[in-house]
Amino acid sequence: MSKIFAKPNADKEKKIEIRRVKIPQHRYSGLKKSWMEIYTPLVEQCFLEVRMNLKNRSVEIRPSKETPDLGLLTKAEDFVRAFVLGFEVSDAVALLRLDDIYLDSFEVKDVKTLEGDSLSRCIGRMSGTHGKTKFTIENLTRSRIVLADTHIHIMGSFQNTKIARDAMVDLVRGSPATKVYAKLRGIMNRVNDSS
């Protein structure tokens, strides 16, 4: 005897895709302070549903019925992740508004194995006096850089992110800042001339 099974209802709603971004302990208070600055563009511009899950310590993002494009879900996830990595909300909003903005991250140990005083000098070389070296690289490459201990996070267009990464790698390897500036200016002049 064969059993007759009811056909599954084809009208059932699609499974809703939810993106979760874990919030580390050291960024939790910053997230609470900046919550409205993060929440507002996601809800009003991207028409997404956003909540902070206090139990899991994560931000959950899902599309609403008004969401025009599901690609906005990925952009929103990148936006929140950029804030968690240490970028300012005003800088991270560029990930929502522009299509060709990317995040790139690497560690000092990916380039060169350093420990103790050598590592401290390396981080100091990347930052410079009062952050001068970092700001100069940001301004020349039109990108944003976050130095978080031994982690380096760069946000910008694909080409500019690569140029900024190469400059930071040169600094990790021990090149003096003035030599890196000169090389950067030459590269950026060639890029601007070809555009």
PDB file of C-alpha atoms in Angstrom:
ATOM      1  CA  MET A   1       0.000   0.000   0.000  1.00  0.00           C
ATOM      2  CA  SER A   2       1.353   3.395  -0.854  1.00  0.00           C
ATOM      3  CA  LYS A   3       0.944   6.348   1.391  1.00  0.00           C
ATOM      4  CA  ILE A   4      -0.220   9.634   0.021  1.00  0.00           C
ATOM      5  CA  PHE A   5       1.713  12.619   1.308  1.00  0.00           C
ATOM      6  CA  ALA A   6       0.453  16.129   1.126  1.00  0.00           C
ATOM      7  CA  LYS A   7       2.430  18.245  -1.295  1.00  0.00           C
ATOM      8  CA  PRO A   8       4.490  20.896   0.416  1.00  0.00           C
ATOM      9  CA  ASN A   9       2.912  24.302   0.171  1.00  0.00           C
ATOM     10  CA  ALA A  10       4.704  26.231  -2.553  1.00  0.00           C
ATOM     11  CA  ASP A  11       3.345  29.503  -1.174  1.00  0.00           C
ATOM     12  CA  LYS A  12       5.375  29.247   2.019  1.00  0.00           C
ATOM     13  CA  GLU A  13       7.688  32.164   2.639  1.00  0.00           C
ATOM     14  CA  LYS A  14      11.283  31.865   1.609  1.00  0.00           C
ATOM     15  CA  LYS A  15      13.739  31.231   4.370  1.00  0.00           C
ATOM     16  CA  ILE A  16      14.856  34.622   5.661  1.00  0.00           C
ATOM     17  CA  GLU A  17      18.582  35.175   5.551  1.00  0.00           C
ATOM     18  CA  ILE A  18      20.017  36.615   8.762  1.00  0.00           C
ATOM     19  CA  ARG A  19      23.547  37.969   9.090  1.00  0.00           C
ATOM     20  CA  ARG A  20      25.193  38.075  12.507  1.00  0.00           C
ATOM     21  CA  VAL A  21      28.259  40.126  13.383  1.00  0.00           C
ATOM     22  CA  LYS A  22      29.893  39.149  16.681  1.00  0.00           C
ATOM     23  CA  ILE A  23      30.870  42.078  18.873  1.00  0.00           C
ATOM     24  CA  PRO A  24      34.082  41.597  20.871  1.00  0.00           C
ATOM     25  CA  GLN A  25      34.157  42.692  24.506  1.00  0.00           C
ATOM     26  CA  HIS A  26      36.345  45.752  23.888  1.00  0.00           C
ATOM     27  CA  ARG A  27      33.963  47.198  21.241  1.00  0.00           C
ATOM     28  CA  TYR A  28      30.703  46.577  23.101  1.00  0.00           C
ATOM     29  CA  SER A  29      30.560  49.907  24.960  1.00  0.00           C
ATOM     30  CA  GLY A  30      31.497  51.787  21.765  1.00  0.00           C
ATOM     31  CA  LEU A  31      28.661  50.027  19.953  1.00  0.00           C
ATOM     32  CA  LYS A  32      26.179  51.053  22.644  1.00  0.00           C
ATOM     33  CA  LYS A  33      27.287  54.703  22.396  1.00  0.00           C
ATOM     34  CA  SER A  34      27.118  54.762  18.596  1.00  0.00           C
ATOM     35  CA  TRP A  35      24.064  52.524  18.212  1.00  0.00           C
ATOM     36  CA  MET A  36      21.760  55.180  16.733  1.00  0.00           C
ATOM     37  CA  GLU A  37      24.431  56.269  14.222  1.00  0.00           C
ATOM     38  CA  ILE A  38      24.751  52.638  13.097  1.00  0.00           C
ATOM     39  CA  TYR A  39      21.061  51.755  13.273  1.00  0.00           C
ATOM     40  CA  THR A  40      19.722  54.787  11.367  1.00  0.00           C
ATOM     41  CA  PRO A  41      21.393  54.296   7.934  1.00  0.00           C
ATOM     42  CA  LEU A  42      20.683  50.552   8.000  1.00  0.00           C
ATOM     43  CA  VAL A  43      16.970  51.031   8.641  1.00  0.00           C
ATOM     44  CA  GLU A  44      16.230  54.306   6.824  1.00  0.00           C
ATOM     45  CA  GLN A  45      18.493  53.968   3.751  1.00  0.00           C
ATOM     46  CA  CYS A  46      18.785  50.203   3.290  1.00  0.00           C
ATOM     47  CA  PHE A  47      15.359  49.259   4.708  1.00  0.00           C
ATOM     48  CA  LEU A  48      16.821  46.415   6.765  1.00  0.00           C
ATOM     49  CA  GLU A  49      15.730  45.077  10.131  1.00  0.00           C
ATOM     50  CA  VAL A  50      18.499  45.366  12.719  1.00  0.00           C
ATOM     51  CA  ARG A  51      18.751  44.357  16.342  1.00  0.00           C
ATOM     52  CA  MET A  52      21.433  44.013  18.956  1.00  0.00           C
ATOM     53  CA  ASN A  53      21.239  40.571  20.520  1.00  0.00           C
ATOM     54  CA  LEU A  54      22.437  41.080  24.078  1.00  0.00           C
ATOM     55  CA  LYS A  55      22.510  37.373  24.867  1.00  0.00           C
ATOM     56  CA  ASN A  56      24.843  36.450  21.986  1.00  0.00           C
ATOM     57  CA  ARG A  57      26.596  39.841  21.949  1.00  0.00           C
ATOM     58  CA  SER A  58      26.021  40.215  18.241  1.00  0.00           C
ATOM     59  CA  VAL A  59      24.248  42.487  15.801  1.00  0.00           C
ATOM     60  CA  GLU A  60      21.661  40.673  13.698  1.00  0.00           C
ATOM     61  CA  ILE A  61      20.641  42.030  10.295  1.00  0.00           C
ATOM     62  CA  ARG A  62      17.884  40.725   8.052  1.00  0.00           C
ATOM     63  CA  PRO A  63      15.968  42.032   5.051  1.00  0.00           C
ATOM     64  CA  SER A  64      12.486  43.484   5.458  1.00  0.00           C
ATOM     65  CA  LYS A  65       9.674  43.434   2.921  1.00  0.00           C
ATOM     66  CA  GLU A  66      10.755  46.878   1.661  1.00  0.00           C
ATOM     67  CA  THR A  67      14.423  45.932   1.074  1.00  0.00           C
ATOM     68  CA  PRO A  68      15.023  46.642  -2.630  1.00  0.00           C
ATOM     69  CA  ASP A  69      18.168  44.538  -3.067  1.00  0.00           C
ATOM     70  CA  LEU A  70      19.553  41.626  -1.041  1.00  0.00           C
ATOM     71  CA  GLY A  71      23.070  42.859  -1.850  1.00  0.00           C
ATOM     72  CA  LEU A  72      22.421  45.531   0.782  1.00  0.00           C
ATOM     73  CA  LEU A  73      22.546  42.761   3.397  1.00  0.00           C
ATOM     74  CA  THR A  74      26.217  42.098   2.592  1.00  0.00           C
ATOM     75  CA  LYS A  75      26.990  45.817   2.552  1.00  0.00           C
ATOM     76  CA  ALA A  76      25.293  46.227   5.938  1.00  0.00           C
ATOM     77  CA  GLU A  77      27.300  43.332   7.374  1.00  0.00           C
ATOM     78  CA  ASP A  78      30.533  44.925   6.100  1.00  0.00           C
ATOM     79  CA  PHE A  79      29.453  48.277   7.584  1.00  0.00           C
ATOM     80  CA  VAL A  80      28.951  46.815  11.063  1.00  0.00           C
ATOM     81  CA  ARG A  81      32.127  44.726  10.777  1.00  0.00           C
ATOM     82  CA  ALA A  82      34.099  47.883   9.843  1.00  0.00           C
ATOM     83  CA  PHE A  83      32.831  49.590  12.989  1.00  0.00           C
ATOM     84  CA  VAL A  84      33.800  46.556  15.063  1.00  0.00           C
ATOM     85  CA  LEU A  85      37.313  46.635  13.565  1.00  0.00           C
ATOM     86  CA  GLY A  86      37.712  50.222  14.774  1.00  0.00           C
ATOM     87  CA  PHE A  87      36.703  52.503  11.899  1.00  0.00           C
ATOM     88  CA  GLU A  88      34.641  55.616  12.641  1.00  0.00           C
ATOM     89  CA  VAL A  89      30.937  55.339  11.775  1.00  0.00           C
ATOM     90  CA  SER A  90      31.275  58.304   9.390  1.00  0.00           C
ATOM     91  CA  ASP A  91      34.013  56.445   7.474  1.00  0.00           C
ATOM     92  CA  ALA A  92      32.249  53.070   7.558  1.00  0.00           C
ATOM     93  CA  VAL A  93      29.071  54.546   6.014  1.00  0.00           C
ATOM     94  CA  ALA A  94      31.010  54.722   2.733  1.00  0.00           C
ATOM     95  CA  LEU A  95      30.662  50.921   2.560  1.00  0.00           C
ATOM     96  CA  LEU A  96      26.873  51.376   2.323  1.00  0.00           C
ATOM     97  CA  ARG A  97      26.875  54.272  -0.135  1.00  0.00           C
ATOM     98  CA  LEU A  98      29.630  53.313  -2.579  1.00  0.00           C
ATOM     99  CA  ASP A  99      30.096  50.066  -4.486  1.00  0.00           C
ATOM    100  CA  ASP A 100      33.870  49.960  -4.855  1.00  0.00           C
ATOM    101  CA  ILE A 101      34.937  50.283  -1.193  1.00  0.00           C
ATOM    102  CA  TYR A 102      36.621  47.259   0.396  1.00  0.00           C
ATOM    103  CA  LEU A 103      38.095  46.164   3.712  1.00  0.00           C
ATOM    104  CA  ASP A 104      41.535  44.580   3.892  1.00  0.00           C
ATOM    105  CA  SER A 105      43.163  43.236   7.046  1.00  0.00           C
ATOM    106  CA  PHE A 106      46.502  41.689   7.876  1.00  0.00           C
ATOM    107  CA  GLU A 107      48.803  41.163  10.824  1.00  0.00           C
ATOM    108  CA  VAL A 108      52.415  42.175  11.339  1.00  0.00           C
ATOM    109  CA  LYS A 109      53.379  38.511  11.715  1.00  0.00           C
ATOM    110  CA  ASP A 110      52.009  37.823   8.209  1.00  0.00           C
ATOM    111  CA  VAL A 111      54.813  40.032   6.877  1.00  0.00           C
ATOM    112  CA  LYS A 112      57.665  39.502   9.304  1.00  0.00           C
ATOM    113  CA  THR A 113      58.096  37.648  12.604  1.00  0.00           C
ATOM    114  CA  LEU A 114      58.828  40.271  15.241  1.00  0.00           C
ATOM    115  CA  GLU A 115      58.790  40.123  19.033  1.00  0.00           C
ATOM    116  CA  GLY A 116      59.393  42.444  21.974  1.00  0.00           C
ATOM    117  CA  ASP A 117      61.108  45.754  21.277  1.00  0.00           C
ATOM    118  CA  SER A 118      61.329  45.071  17.536  1.00  0.00           C
ATOM    119  CA  LEU A 119      57.543  44.711  17.367  1.00  0.00           C
ATOM    120  CA  SER A 120      57.073  47.923  19.379  1.00  0.00           C
ATOM    121  CA  ARG A 121      59.394  49.843  17.044  1.00  0.00           C
ATOM    122  CA  CYS A 122      57.544  48.436  14.031  1.00  0.00           C
ATOM    123  CA  ILE A 123      54.167  49.602  15.367  1.00  0.00           C
ATOM    124  CA  GLY A 124      55.729  52.985  16.157  1.00  0.00           C
ATOM    125  CA  ARG A 125      57.098  53.234  12.582  1.00  0.00           C
ATOM    126  CA  MET A 126      53.628  52.538  11.148  1.00  0.00           C
ATOM    127  CA  SER A 127      51.962  55.084  13.408  1.00  0.00           C
ATOM    128  CA  GLY A 128      54.648  57.754  13.403  1.00  0.00           C
ATOM    129  CA  THR A 129      54.894  60.655  15.827  1.00  0.00           C
ATOM    130  CA  HIS A 130      51.342  61.570  16.878  1.00  0.00           C
ATOM    131  CA  GLY A 131      50.004  59.373  14.035  1.00  0.00           C
ATOM    132  CA  LYS A 132      51.690  61.455  11.332  1.00  0.00           C
ATOM    133  CA  THR A 133      52.857  58.510   9.209  1.00  0.00           C
ATOM    134  CA  LYS A 134      49.463  56.815   9.274  1.00  0.00           C
ATOM    135  CA  PHE A 135      47.650  60.065   8.382  1.00  0.00           C
ATOM    136  CA  THR A 136      50.048  60.790   5.537  1.00  0.00           C
ATOM    137  CA  ILE A 137      49.499  57.345   4.027  1.00  0.00           C
ATOM    138  CA  GLU A 138      45.726  57.750   4.447  1.00  0.00           C
ATOM    139  CA  ASN A 139      45.762  61.138   2.714  1.00  0.00           C
ATOM    140  CA  LEU A 140      48.023  60.072  -0.150  1.00  0.00           C
ATOM    141  CA  THR A 141      46.084  56.870  -0.885  1.00  0.00           C
ATOM    142  CA  ARG A 142      42.619  58.226  -0.040  1.00  0.00           C
ATOM    143  CA  SER A 143      41.960  55.317   2.294  1.00  0.00           C
ATOM    144  CA  ARG A 144      41.384  54.809   6.035  1.00  0.00           C
ATOM    145  CA  ILE A 145      43.735  52.784   8.251  1.00  0.00           C
ATOM    146  CA  VAL A 146      43.204  51.356  11.726  1.00  0.00           C
ATOM    147  CA  LEU A 147      46.195  50.109  13.726  1.00  0.00           C
ATOM    148  CA  ALA A 148      44.884  47.740  16.380  1.00  0.00           C
ATOM    149  CA  ASP A 149      47.896  46.287  18.200  1.00  0.00           C
ATOM    150  CA  THR A 150      49.483  43.974  15.605  1.00  0.00           C
ATOM    151  CA  HIS A 151      46.443  44.043  13.285  1.00  0.00           C
ATOM    152  CA  ILE A 152      46.231  46.518  10.404  1.00  0.00           C
ATOM    153  CA  HIS A 153      42.851  47.207   8.786  1.00  0.00           C
ATOM    154  CA  ILE A 154      42.560  49.268   5.602  1.00  0.00           C
ATOM    155  CA  MET A 155      39.370  50.559   3.958  1.00  0.00           C
ATOM    156  CA  GLY A 156      39.254  52.151   0.505  1.00  0.00           C
ATOM    157  CA  SER A 157      38.948  51.416  -3.190  1.00  0.00           C
ATOM    158  CA  PHE A 158      40.639  48.236  -4.379  1.00  0.00           C
ATOM    159  CA  GLN A 159      43.634  49.943  -5.977  1.00  0.00           C
ATOM    160  CA  ASN A 160      44.152  52.442  -3.150  1.00  0.00           C
ATOM    161  CA  THR A 161      43.852  49.704  -0.520  1.00  0.00           C
ATOM    162  CA  LYS A 162      46.563  47.721  -2.266  1.00  0.00           C
ATOM    163  CA  ILE A 163      48.857  50.755  -2.441  1.00  0.00           C
ATOM    164  CA  ALA A 164      48.281  51.560   1.255  1.00  0.00           C
ATOM    165  CA  ARG A 165      48.897  47.916   2.178  1.00  0.00           C
ATOM    166  CA  ASP A 166      52.202  47.905   0.264  1.00  0.00           C
ATOM    167  CA  ALA A 167      53.257  51.077   2.110  1.00  0.00           C
ATOM    168  CA  MET A 168      52.415  49.550   5.493  1.00  0.00           C
ATOM    169  CA  VAL A 169      54.280  46.347   4.561  1.00  0.00           C
ATOM    170  CA  ASP A 170      57.356  48.438   3.670  1.00  0.00           C
ATOM    171  CA  LEU A 171      57.161  50.069   7.102  1.00  0.00           C
ATOM    172  CA  VAL A 172      56.876  46.662   8.796  1.00  0.00           C
ATOM    173  CA  ARG A 173      59.967  45.500   6.924  1.00  0.00           C
ATOM    174  CA  GLY A 174      61.902  48.464   8.317  1.00  0.00           C
ATOM    175  CA  SER A 175      61.888  51.100   5.582  1.00  0.00           C
ATOM    176  CA  PRO A 176      62.104  54.651   6.915  1.00  0.00           C
ATOM    177  CA  ALA A 177      58.909  56.713   6.614  1.00  0.00           C
ATOM    178  CA  THR A 178      60.480  59.319   4.310  1.00  0.00           C
ATOM    179  CA  LYS A 179      61.453  56.639   1.780  1.00  0.00           C
ATOM    180  CA  VAL A 180      57.902  55.206   1.909  1.00  0.00           C
ATOM    181  CA  TYR A 181      56.403  58.713   1.380  1.00  0.00           C
ATOM    182  CA  ALA A 182      58.586  59.315  -1.688  1.00  0.00           C
ATOM    183  CA  LYS A 183      57.644  55.933  -3.172  1.00  0.00           C
ATOM    184  CA  LEU A 184      53.939  56.554  -2.441  1.00  0.00           C
ATOM    185  CA  ARG A 185      53.949  59.987  -4.060  1.00  0.00           C
ATOM    186  CA  GLY A 186      55.506  58.517  -7.204  1.00  0.00           C
ATOM    187  CA  ILE A 187      52.952  55.710  -7.367  1.00  0.00           C
ATOM    188  CA  MET A 188      49.986  58.024  -6.737  1.00  0.00           C
ATOM    189  CA  ASN A 189      51.220  60.498  -9.382  1.00  0.00           C
ATOM    190  CA  ARG A 190      51.352  57.660 -11.948  1.00  0.00           C
ATOM    191  CA  VAL A 191      47.867  56.450 -10.891  1.00  0.00           C
ATOM    192  CA  ASN A 192      46.397  59.964 -11.120  1.00  0.00           C
ATOM    193  CA  ASP A 193      48.027  60.590 -14.522  1.00  0.00           C
ATOM    194  CA  SER A 194      46.604  57.371 -15.961  1.00  0.00           C
ATOM    195  CA  SER A 195      43.085  58.122 -14.713  1.00  0.00           C
TER     196      SER A 195
END
